[in-house]
Amino acid sequence: MSATATLDYSLEEEIRAKYNAIAKGELDSGFCMADRSSEDTCGYEVAADLNLSCGFPLHYTRIQPGEIVLDLGSGAGLDAFIAREHTGSSGRVIGLDFAPAMVEKARMHAAAIGANNVEFHLGNIERMPFEDACVDVVISNCTLNLVPDKNAAYRQIFRVLRPGGRFVIADVVIDGLIAPDVLCAAEHYAGCVAGALKVGQYMDIIQRAGFEHIQQLEIKSMNLPREYEVLKSLTVTGRRPHGNTRYETT
């Protein structure tokens, strides 16, 4: 294993440990940068809201009845439970999270509210445990900034979307200068800081993955300490081209 791979693995394990602790109630979410837009939305479950959001991608997704939705970094199920109100009983919502305690908590909530069309899986966004072209919509809320290899993550999003399928993702990006020591601190990385990219870098990754109709839907400030004011919440969308069955795997 290379030094870079070892570093990525160490960071991933540290982040996983933090989010397991948050799910168990042993640690709060750190920075309260949560977007409160979902609180008055049908399907909102207060028990699933751990204050980890940075946007509200479902505001732009326009999910249709019968569609299959994949929620990346589904946490305790907040966005997944809202999405199921749009898919209806003929559709399905799939949650993916890399923290076992989060998946367990989400499954518990699903059982409690009788969400039979929602399922939660344990897995890695860079190596999703799903078939090719199996979902209509991908959503994510403040998660991809935690993924070390964002190129791999967006290639995987392309792979699992059906031709013509779309994603709407809210994420943390850098809009300005931030001190290197802040970016390099693993504790801050786990708090969604050091994994953030500049807006242009982020958009380039999406374009290289092969998507079309890429659009910045929203970019706004978050509720963060002053030293992190250059961090913004970006909501972005794109589509997998119709008839395109080719994608890069490396």
PDB file of N, CA, C and O in Angstrom, residues 49-120:
ATOM      1  N   ASP A  49     -32.583  13.713  11.963  1.00  0.00           N
ATOM      2  CA  ASP A  49     -31.846  14.944  11.680  1.00  0.00           C
ATOM      3  C   ASP A  49     -30.728  15.121  12.705  1.00  0.00           C
ATOM      4  O   ASP A  49     -30.974  15.482  13.857  1.00  0.00           O
ATOM      5  N   LEU A  50     -29.495  14.871  12.278  1.00  0.00           N
ATOM      6  CA  LEU A  50     -28.332  14.965  13.163  1.00  0.00           C
ATOM      7  C   LEU A  50     -27.532  16.243  12.922  1.00  0.00           C
ATOM      8  O   LEU A  50     -26.368  16.329  13.300  1.00  0.00           O
ATOM      9  N   ASN A  51     -28.139  17.227  12.280  1.00  0.00           N
ATOM     10  CA  ASN A  51     -27.488  18.519  12.013  1.00  0.00           C
ATOM     11  C   ASN A  51     -26.234  18.372  11.159  1.00  0.00           C
ATOM     12  O   ASN A  51     -25.230  19.040  11.390  1.00  0.00           O
ATOM     13  N   LEU A  52     -26.293  17.515  10.149  1.00  0.00           N
ATOM     14  CA  LEU A  52     -25.136  17.262   9.295  1.00  0.00           C
ATOM     15  C   LEU A  52     -25.322  17.784   7.872  1.00  0.00           C
ATOM     16  O   LEU A  52     -24.451  17.599   7.033  1.00  0.00           O
ATOM     17  N   SER A  53     -26.439  18.435   7.596  1.00  0.00           N
ATOM     18  CA  SER A  53     -26.712  18.908   6.239  1.00  0.00           C
ATOM     19  C   SER A  53     -26.016  20.230   5.957  1.00  0.00           C
ATOM     20  O   SER A  53     -25.753  21.009   6.868  1.00  0.00           O
ATOM     21  N   CYS A  54     -25.742  20.483   4.683  1.00  0.00           N
ATOM     22  CA  CYS A  54     -25.228  21.799   4.284  1.00  0.00           C
ATOM     23  C   CYS A  54     -26.089  22.399   3.176  1.00  0.00           C
ATOM     24  O   CYS A  54     -25.786  23.459   2.654  1.00  0.00           O
ATOM     25  N   GLY A  55     -27.148  21.716   2.791  1.00  0.00           N
ATOM     26  CA  GLY A  55     -28.037  22.187   1.748  1.00  0.00           C
ATOM     27  C   GLY A  55     -29.315  21.380   1.747  1.00  0.00           C
ATOM     28  O   GLY A  55     -29.570  20.598   2.662  1.00  0.00           O
ATOM     29  N   PHE A  56     -30.108  21.551   0.718  1.00  0.00           N
ATOM     30  CA  PHE A  56     -31.363  20.817   0.590  1.00  0.00           C
ATOM     31  C   PHE A  56     -31.543  20.411  -0.871  1.00  0.00           C
ATOM     32  O   PHE A  56     -32.343  20.988  -1.607  1.00  0.00           O
ATOM     33  N   PRO A  57     -30.772  19.409  -1.330  1.00  0.00           N
ATOM     34  CA  PRO A  57     -30.820  19.020  -2.751  1.00  0.00           C
ATOM     35  C   PRO A  57     -32.205  18.610  -3.223  1.00  0.00           C
ATOM     36  O   PRO A  57     -32.539  18.784  -4.401  1.00  0.00           O
ATOM     37  N   LEU A  58     -33.030  18.085  -2.322  1.00  0.00           N
ATOM     38  CA  LEU A  58     -34.354  17.633  -2.728  1.00  0.00           C
ATOM     39  C   LEU A  58     -35.243  18.779  -3.203  1.00  0.00           C
ATOM     40  O   LEU A  58     -36.236  18.546  -3.893  1.00  0.00           O
ATOM     41  N   HIS A  59     -34.892  19.993  -2.867  1.00  0.00           N
ATOM     42  CA  HIS A  59     -35.651  21.152  -3.345  1.00  0.00           C
ATOM     43  C   HIS A  59     -35.595  21.252  -4.870  1.00  0.00           C
ATOM     44  O   HIS A  59     -36.512  21.774  -5.511  1.00  0.00           O
ATOM     45  N   TYR A  60     -34.507  20.720  -5.459  1.00  0.00           N
ATOM     46  CA  TYR A  60     -34.291  20.851  -6.899  1.00  0.00           C
ATOM     47  C   TYR A  60     -34.473  19.536  -7.675  1.00  0.00           C
ATOM     48  O   TYR A  60     -34.422  19.540  -8.900  1.00  0.00           O
ATOM     49  N   THR A  61     -34.667  18.446  -6.975  1.00  0.00           N
ATOM     50  CA  THR A  61     -34.553  17.133  -7.617  1.00  0.00           C
ATOM     51  C   THR A  61     -35.753  16.762  -8.473  1.00  0.00           C
ATOM     52  O   THR A  61     -35.623  16.062  -9.474  1.00  0.00           O
ATOM     53  N   ARG A  62     -36.936  17.179  -8.097  1.00  0.00           N
ATOM     54  CA  ARG A  62     -38.167  16.876  -8.846  1.00  0.00           C
ATOM     55  C   ARG A  62     -38.328  15.373  -9.065  1.00  0.00           C
ATOM     56  O   ARG A  62     -38.523  14.902 -10.191  1.00  0.00           O
ATOM     57  N   ILE A  63     -38.256  14.653  -7.982  1.00  0.00           N
ATOM     58  CA  ILE A  63     -38.432  13.198  -8.025  1.00  0.00           C
ATOM     59  C   ILE A  63     -39.869  12.879  -8.439  1.00  0.00           C
ATOM     60  O   ILE A  63     -40.824  13.491  -7.955  1.00  0.00           O
ATOM     61  N   GLN A  64     -40.002  11.901  -9.330  1.00  0.00           N
ATOM     62  CA  GLN A  64     -41.302  11.487  -9.832  1.00  0.00           C
ATOM     63  C   GLN A  64     -41.739  10.174  -9.191  1.00  0.00           C
ATOM     64  O   GLN A  64     -40.902   9.342  -8.812  1.00  0.00           O
ATOM     65  N   PRO A  65     -43.056   9.956  -9.050  1.00  0.00           N
ATOM     66  CA  PRO A  65     -43.538   8.682  -8.527  1.00  0.00           C
ATOM     67  C   PRO A  65     -42.977   7.507  -9.327  1.00  0.00           C
ATOM     68  O   PRO A  65     -42.921   7.557 -10.560  1.00  0.00           O
ATOM     69  N   GLY A  66     -42.532   6.496  -8.635  1.00  0.00           N
ATOM     70  CA  GLY A  66     -42.004   5.301  -9.277  1.00  0.00           C
ATOM     71  C   GLY A  66     -40.506   5.313  -9.507  1.00  0.00           C
ATOM     72  O   GLY A  66     -39.927   4.293  -9.889  1.00  0.00           O
ATOM     73  N   GLU A  67     -39.843   6.460  -9.301  1.00  0.00           N
ATOM     74  CA  GLU A  67     -38.404   6.520  -9.528  1.00  0.00           C
ATOM     75  C   GLU A  67     -37.629   5.862  -8.386  1.00  0.00           C
ATOM     76  O   GLU A  67     -38.114   5.749  -7.257  1.00  0.00           O
ATOM     77  N   ILE A  68     -36.417   5.441  -8.734  1.00  0.00           N
ATOM     78  CA  ILE A  68     -35.501   4.868  -7.745  1.00  0.00           C
ATOM     79  C   ILE A  68     -34.442   5.913  -7.434  1.00  0.00           C
ATOM     80  O   ILE A  68     -33.763   6.412  -8.337  1.00  0.00           O
ATOM     81  N   VAL A  69     -34.314   6.244  -6.151  1.00  0.00           N
ATOM     82  CA  VAL A  69     -33.423   7.307  -5.699  1.00  0.00           C
ATOM     83  C   VAL A  69     -32.317   6.698  -4.839  1.00  0.00           C
ATOM     84  O   VAL A  69     -32.578   5.874  -3.961  1.00  0.00           O
ATOM     85  N   LEU A  70     -31.088   7.128  -5.076  1.00  0.00           N
ATOM     86  CA  LEU A  70     -29.946   6.709  -4.275  1.00  0.00           C
ATOM     87  C   LEU A  70     -29.431   7.904  -3.493  1.00  0.00           C
ATOM     88  O   LEU A  70     -29.076   8.932  -4.070  1.00  0.00           O
ATOM     89  N   ASP A  71     -29.389   7.776  -2.172  1.00  0.00           N
ATOM     90  CA  ASP A  71     -28.906   8.835  -1.281  1.00  0.00           C
ATOM     91  C   ASP A  71     -27.525   8.441  -0.770  1.00  0.00           C
ATOM     92  O   ASP A  71     -27.379   7.482  -0.003  1.00  0.00           O
ATOM     93  N   LEU A  72     -26.505   9.194  -1.189  1.00  0.00           N
ATOM     94  CA  LEU A  72     -25.125   8.900  -0.805  1.00  0.00           C
ATOM     95  C   LEU A  72     -24.760   9.632   0.476  1.00  0.00           C
ATOM     96  O   LEU A  72     -24.923  10.845   0.578  1.00  0.00           O
ATOM     97  N   GLY A  73     -24.259   8.882   1.447  1.00  0.00           N
ATOM     98  CA  GLY A  73     -24.010   9.452   2.763  1.00  0.00           C
ATOM     99  C   GLY A  73     -25.327   9.692   3.469  1.00  0.00           C
ATOM    100  O   GLY A  73     -25.603  10.771   3.976  1.00  0.00           O
ATOM    101  N   SER A  74     -26.160   8.664   3.489  1.00  0.00           N
ATOM    102  CA  SER A  74     -27.551   8.808   3.946  1.00  0.00           C
ATOM    103  C   SER A  74     -27.690   9.035   5.442  1.00  0.00           C
ATOM    104  O   SER A  74     -28.767   9.423   5.902  1.00  0.00           O
ATOM    105  N   GLY A  75     -26.627   8.809   6.207  1.00  0.00           N
ATOM    106  CA  GLY A  75     -26.684   9.087   7.633  1.00  0.00           C
ATOM    107  C   GLY A  75     -27.823   8.371   8.325  1.00  0.00           C
ATOM    108  O   GLY A  75     -28.046   7.179   8.122  1.00  0.00           O
ATOM    109  N   ALA A  76     -28.576   9.110   9.134  1.00  0.00           N
ATOM    110  CA  ALA A  76     -29.695   8.517   9.873  1.00  0.00           C
ATOM    111  C   ALA A  76     -30.974   8.468   9.048  1.00  0.00           C
ATOM    112  O   ALA A  76     -32.024   8.071   9.556  1.00  0.00           O
ATOM    113  N   GLY A  77     -30.907   8.888   7.780  1.00  0.00           N
ATOM    114  CA  GLY A  77     -32.036   8.726   6.872  1.00  0.00           C
ATOM    115  C   GLY A  77     -32.836   9.977   6.579  1.00  0.00           C
ATOM    116  O   GLY A  77     -33.885   9.902   5.927  1.00  0.00           O
ATOM    117  N   LEU A  78     -32.359  11.151   7.006  1.00  0.00           N
ATOM    118  CA  LEU A  78     -33.127  12.393   6.869  1.00  0.00           C
ATOM    119  C   LEU A  78     -33.647  12.615   5.449  1.00  0.00           C
ATOM    120  O   LEU A  78     -34.860  12.718   5.224  1.00  0.00           O
ATOM    121  N   ASP A  79     -32.764  12.707   4.468  1.00  0.00           N
ATOM    122  CA  ASP A  79     -33.189  12.991   3.089  1.00  0.00           C
ATOM    123  C   ASP A  79     -33.893  11.798   2.450  1.00  0.00           C
ATOM    124  O   ASP A  79     -34.775  11.971   1.606  1.00  0.00           O
ATOM    125  N   ALA A  80     -33.502  10.595   2.830  1.00  0.00           N
ATOM    126  CA  ALA A  80     -34.137   9.401   2.270  1.00  0.00           C
ATOM    127  C   ALA A  80     -35.618   9.344   2.624  1.00  0.00           C
ATOM    128  O   ALA A  80     -36.468   8.998   1.781  1.00  0.00           O
ATOM    129  N   PHE A  81     -35.958   9.708   3.857  1.00  0.00           N
ATOM    130  CA  PHE A  81     -37.357   9.667   4.274  1.00  0.00           C
ATOM    131  C   PHE A  81     -38.188  10.753   3.591  1.00  0.00           C
ATOM    132  O   PHE A  81     -39.370  10.563   3.318  1.00  0.00           O
ATOM    133  N   ILE A  82     -37.559  11.882   3.289  1.00  0.00           N
ATOM    134  CA  ILE A  82     -38.265  12.919   2.531  1.00  0.00           C
ATOM    135  C   ILE A  82     -38.435  12.482   1.079  1.00  0.00           C
ATOM    136  O   ILE A  82     -39.505  12.651   0.487  1.00  0.00           O
ATOM    137  N   ALA A  83     -37.400  11.869   0.521  1.00  0.00           N
ATOM    138  CA  ALA A  83     -37.451  11.424  -0.875  1.00  0.00           C
ATOM    139  C   ALA A  83     -38.560  10.392  -1.100  1.00  0.00           C
ATOM    140  O   ALA A  83     -39.197  10.386  -2.162  1.00  0.00           O
ATOM    141  N   ARG A  84     -38.807   9.535  -0.119  1.00  0.00           N
ATOM    142  CA  ARG A  84     -39.829   8.499  -0.300  1.00  0.00           C
ATOM    143  C   ARG A  84     -41.224   9.081  -0.439  1.00  0.00           C
ATOM    144  O   ARG A  84     -42.112   8.446  -1.028  1.00  0.00           O
ATOM    145  N   GLU A  85     -41.422  10.284   0.061  1.00  0.00           N
ATOM    146  CA  GLU A  85     -42.720  10.933  -0.108  1.00  0.00           C
ATOM    147  C   GLU A  85     -42.961  11.287  -1.568  1.00  0.00           C
ATOM    148  O   GLU A  85     -44.104  11.411  -2.008  1.00  0.00           O
ATOM    149  N   HIS A  86     -41.878  11.453  -2.314  1.00  0.00           N
ATOM    150  CA  HIS A  86     -41.981  11.800  -3.734  1.00  0.00           C
ATOM    151  C   HIS A  86     -42.040  10.561  -4.631  1.00  0.00           C
ATOM    152  O   HIS A  86     -42.734  10.559  -5.645  1.00  0.00           O
ATOM    153  N   THR A  87     -41.305   9.515  -4.260  1.00  0.00           N
ATOM    154  CA  THR A  87     -41.306   8.305  -5.093  1.00  0.00           C
ATOM    155  C   THR A  87     -42.628   7.561  -4.987  1.00  0.00           C
ATOM    156  O   THR A  87     -43.027   6.862  -5.917  1.00  0.00           O
ATOM    157  N   GLY A  88     -43.299   7.705  -3.844  1.00  0.00           N
ATOM    158  CA  GLY A  88     -44.509   6.945  -3.608  1.00  0.00           C
ATOM    159  C   GLY A  88     -44.201   5.467  -3.414  1.00  0.00           C
ATOM    160  O   GLY A  88     -43.049   5.032  -3.489  1.00  0.00           O
ATOM    161  N   SER A  89     -45.228   4.691  -3.205  1.00  0.00           N
ATOM    162  CA  SER A  89     -45.045   3.267  -2.945  1.00  0.00           C
ATOM    163  C   SER A  89     -44.545   2.512  -4.163  1.00  0.00           C
ATOM    164  O   SER A  89     -43.989   1.418  -4.049  1.00  0.00           O
ATOM    165  N   SER A  90     -44.707   3.091  -5.346  1.00  0.00           N
ATOM    166  CA  SER A  90     -44.235   2.433  -6.567  1.00  0.00           C
ATOM    167  C   SER A  90     -42.755   2.665  -6.812  1.00  0.00           C
ATOM    168  O   SER A  90     -42.154   2.025  -7.676  1.00  0.00           O
ATOM    169  N   GLY A  91     -42.146   3.574  -6.071  1.00  0.00           N
ATOM    170  CA  GLY A  91     -40.725   3.854  -6.193  1.00  0.00           C
ATOM    171  C   GLY A  91     -39.950   3.314  -5.011  1.00  0.00           C
ATOM    172  O   GLY A  91     -40.493   2.628  -4.142  1.00  0.00           O
ATOM    173  N   ARG A  92     -38.672   3.655  -4.979  1.00  0.00           N
ATOM    174  CA  ARG A  92     -37.812   3.114  -3.927  1.00  0.00           C
ATOM    175  C   ARG A  92     -36.684   4.094  -3.647  1.00  0.00           C
ATOM    176  O   ARG A  92     -36.212   4.801  -4.544  1.00  0.00           O
ATOM    177  N   VAL A  93     -36.252   4.131  -2.387  1.00  0.00           N
ATOM    178  CA  VAL A  93     -35.110   4.948  -1.985  1.00  0.00           C
ATOM    179  C   VAL A  93     -34.061   4.044  -1.361  1.00  0.00           C
ATOM    180  O   VAL A  93     -34.377   3.213  -0.498  1.00  0.00           O
ATOM    181  N   ILE A  94     -32.825   4.208  -1.818  1.00  0.00           N
ATOM    182  CA  ILE A  94     -31.700   3.413  -1.323  1.00  0.00           C
ATOM    183  C   ILE A  94     -30.712   4.361  -0.659  1.00  0.00           C
ATOM    184  O   ILE A  94     -30.296   5.352  -1.255  1.00  0.00           O
ATOM    185  N   GLY A  95     -30.360   4.077   0.569  1.00  0.00           N
ATOM    186  CA  GLY A  95     -29.361   4.868   1.268  1.00  0.00           C
ATOM    187  C   GLY A  95     -28.047   4.119   1.347  1.00  0.00           C
ATOM    188  O   GLY A  95     -28.034   2.896   1.516  1.00  0.00           O
ATOM    189  N   LEU A  96     -26.938   4.842   1.207  1.00  0.00           N
ATOM    190  CA  LEU A  96     -25.602   4.247   1.322  1.00  0.00           C
ATOM    191  C   LEU A  96     -24.782   5.085   2.289  1.00  0.00           C
ATOM    192  O   LEU A  96     -24.678   6.300   2.142  1.00  0.00           O
ATOM    193  N   ASP A  97     -24.183   4.423   3.283  1.00  0.00           N
ATOM    194  CA  ASP A  97     -23.330   5.125   4.241  1.00  0.00           C
ATOM    195  C   ASP A  97     -22.194   4.197   4.655  1.00  0.00           C
ATOM    196  O   ASP A  97     -22.352   2.978   4.666  1.00  0.00           O
ATOM    197  N   PHE A  98     -21.028   4.787   4.970  1.00  0.00           N
ATOM    198  CA  PHE A  98     -19.865   3.975   5.316  1.00  0.00           C
ATOM    199  C   PHE A  98     -19.697   3.779   6.820  1.00  0.00           C
ATOM    200  O   PHE A  98     -18.787   3.090   7.262  1.00  0.00           O
ATOM    201  N   ALA A  99     -20.601   4.376   7.630  1.00  0.00           N
ATOM    202  CA  ALA A  99     -20.528   4.243   9.081  1.00  0.00           C
ATOM    203  C   ALA A  99     -21.579   3.233   9.548  1.00  0.00           C
ATOM    204  O   ALA A  99     -22.778   3.488   9.426  1.00  0.00           O
ATOM    205  N   PRO A 100     -21.163   2.085  10.091  1.00  0.00           N
ATOM    206  CA  PRO A 100     -22.129   1.060  10.491  1.00  0.00           C
ATOM    207  C   PRO A 100     -23.193   1.561  11.458  1.00  0.00           C
ATOM    208  O   PRO A 100     -24.369   1.187  11.339  1.00  0.00           O
ATOM    209  N   ALA A 101     -22.816   2.417  12.396  1.00  0.00           N
ATOM    210  CA  ALA A 101     -23.795   2.907  13.374  1.00  0.00           C
ATOM    211  C   ALA A 101     -24.847   3.790  12.711  1.00  0.00           C
ATOM    212  O   ALA A 101     -26.004   3.816  13.139  1.00  0.00           O
ATOM    213  N   MET A 102     -24.445   4.525  11.663  1.00  0.00           N
ATOM    214  CA  MET A 102     -25.416   5.332  10.920  1.00  0.00           C
ATOM    215  C   MET A 102     -26.422   4.447  10.203  1.00  0.00           C
ATOM    216  O   MET A 102     -27.634   4.703  10.215  1.00  0.00           O
ATOM    217  N   VAL A 103     -25.929   3.403   9.556  1.00  0.00           N
ATOM    218  CA  VAL A 103     -26.816   2.489   8.838  1.00  0.00           C
ATOM    219  C   VAL A 103     -27.789   1.823   9.809  1.00  0.00           C
ATOM    220  O   VAL A 103     -28.999   1.719   9.537  1.00  0.00           O
ATOM    221  N   GLU A 104     -27.288   1.411  10.945  1.00  0.00           N
ATOM    222  CA  GLU A 104     -28.145   0.782  11.958  1.00  0.00           C
ATOM    223  C   GLU A 104     -29.218   1.755  12.442  1.00  0.00           C
ATOM    224  O   GLU A 104     -30.385   1.388  12.590  1.00  0.00           O
ATOM    225  N   LYS A 105     -28.823   3.007  12.681  1.00  0.00           N
ATOM    226  CA  LYS A 105     -29.775   4.014  13.158  1.00  0.00           C
ATOM    227  C   LYS A 105     -30.844   4.289  12.097  1.00  0.00           C
ATOM    228  O   LYS A 105     -32.029   4.394  12.417  1.00  0.00           O
ATOM    229  N   ALA A 106     -30.425   4.398  10.828  1.00  0.00           N
ATOM    230  CA  ALA A 106     -31.371   4.649   9.751  1.00  0.00           C
ATOM    231  C   ALA A 106     -32.362   3.492   9.603  1.00  0.00           C
ATOM    232  O   ALA A 106     -33.568   3.717   9.399  1.00  0.00           O
ATOM    233  N   ARG A 107     -31.871   2.269   9.679  1.00  0.00           N
ATOM    234  CA  ARG A 107     -32.754   1.105   9.573  1.00  0.00           C
ATOM    235  C   ARG A 107     -33.761   1.082  10.715  1.00  0.00           C
ATOM    236  O   ARG A 107     -34.931   0.711  10.526  1.00  0.00           O
ATOM    237  N   MET A 108     -33.320   1.479  11.891  1.00  0.00           N
ATOM    238  CA  MET A 108     -34.214   1.531  13.048  1.00  0.00           C
ATOM    239  C   MET A 108     -35.328   2.549  12.815  1.00  0.00           C
ATOM    240  O   MET A 108     -36.507   2.271  13.072  1.00  0.00           O
ATOM    241  N   HIS A 109     -34.967   3.729  12.292  1.00  0.00           N
ATOM    242  CA  HIS A 109     -35.977   4.743  12.001  1.00  0.00           C
ATOM    243  C   HIS A 109     -36.942   4.250  10.932  1.00  0.00           C
ATOM    244  O   HIS A 109     -38.160   4.477  11.028  1.00  0.00           O
ATOM    245  N   ALA A 110     -36.419   3.611   9.891  1.00  0.00           N
ATOM    246  CA  ALA A 110     -37.271   3.113   8.812  1.00  0.00           C
ATOM    247  C   ALA A 110     -38.307   2.124   9.342  1.00  0.00           C
ATOM    248  O   ALA A 110     -39.483   2.165   8.959  1.00  0.00           O
ATOM    249  N   ALA A 111     -37.862   1.239  10.211  1.00  0.00           N
ATOM    250  CA  ALA A 111     -38.785   0.259  10.792  1.00  0.00           C
ATOM    251  C   ALA A 111     -39.834   0.941  11.658  1.00  0.00           C
ATOM    252  O   ALA A 111     -41.016   0.568  11.650  1.00  0.00           O
ATOM    253  N   ALA A 112     -39.419   1.973  12.391  1.00  0.00           N
ATOM    254  CA  ALA A 112     -40.325   2.656  13.311  1.00  0.00           C
ATOM    255  C   ALA A 112     -41.448   3.380  12.586  1.00  0.00           C
ATOM    256  O   ALA A 112     -42.580   3.462  13.094  1.00  0.00           O
ATOM    257  N   ILE A 113     -41.166   3.904  11.395  1.00  0.00           N
ATOM    258  CA  ILE A 113     -42.187   4.674  10.657  1.00  0.00           C
ATOM    259  C   ILE A 113     -42.822   3.857   9.541  1.00  0.00           C
ATOM    260  O   ILE A 113     -43.653   4.359   8.788  1.00  0.00           O
ATOM    261  N   GLY A 114     -42.428   2.592   9.421  1.00  0.00           N
ATOM    262  CA  GLY A 114     -43.006   1.736   8.392  1.00  0.00           C
ATOM    263  C   GLY A 114     -42.614   2.109   6.985  1.00  0.00           C
ATOM    264  O   GLY A 114     -43.417   1.985   6.050  1.00  0.00           O
ATOM    265  N   ALA A 115     -41.372   2.563   6.814  1.00  0.00           N
ATOM    266  CA  ALA A 115     -40.883   2.975   5.489  1.00  0.00           C
ATOM    267  C   ALA A 115     -40.425   1.743   4.716  1.00  0.00           C
ATOM    268  O   ALA A 115     -39.227   1.463   4.585  1.00  0.00           O
ATOM    269  N   ASN A 116     -41.364   1.026   4.159  1.00  0.00           N
ATOM    270  CA  ASN A 116     -41.064  -0.245   3.496  1.00  0.00           C
ATOM    271  C   ASN A 116     -40.364  -0.084   2.154  1.00  0.00           C
ATOM    272  O   ASN A 116     -39.800  -1.048   1.635  1.00  0.00           O
ATOM    273  N   ASN A 117     -40.420   1.107   1.578  1.00  0.00           N
ATOM    274  CA  ASN A 117     -39.776   1.331   0.273  1.00  0.00           C
ATOM    275  C   ASN A 117     -38.432   2.047   0.423  1.00  0.00           C
ATOM    276  O   ASN A 117     -37.916   2.624  -0.525  1.00  0.00           O
ATOM    277  N   VAL A 118     -37.859   2.012   1.629  1.00  0.00           N
ATOM    278  CA  VAL A 118     -36.541   2.593   1.886  1.00  0.00           C
ATOM    279  C   VAL A 118     -35.632   1.515   2.453  1.00  0.00           C
ATOM    280  O   VAL A 118     -36.021   0.768   3.352  1.00  0.00           O
ATOM    281  N   GLU A 119     -34.424   1.440   1.912  1.00  0.00           N
ATOM    282  CA  GLU A 119     -33.447   0.465   2.413  1.00  0.00           C
ATOM    283  C   GLU A 119     -32.101   1.151   2.573  1.00  0.00           C
ATOM    284  O   GLU A 119     -31.777   2.082   1.835  1.00  0.00           O
ATOM    285  N   PHE A 120     -31.334   0.692   3.543  1.00  0.00           N
ATOM    286  CA  PHE A 120     -30.043   1.316   3.830  1.00  0.00           C
ATOM    287  C   PHE A 120     -28.935   0.271   3.767  1.00  0.00           C
ATOM    288  O   PHE A 120     -29.064  -0.822   4.314  1.00  0.00           O
TER     289      PHE A 120
END
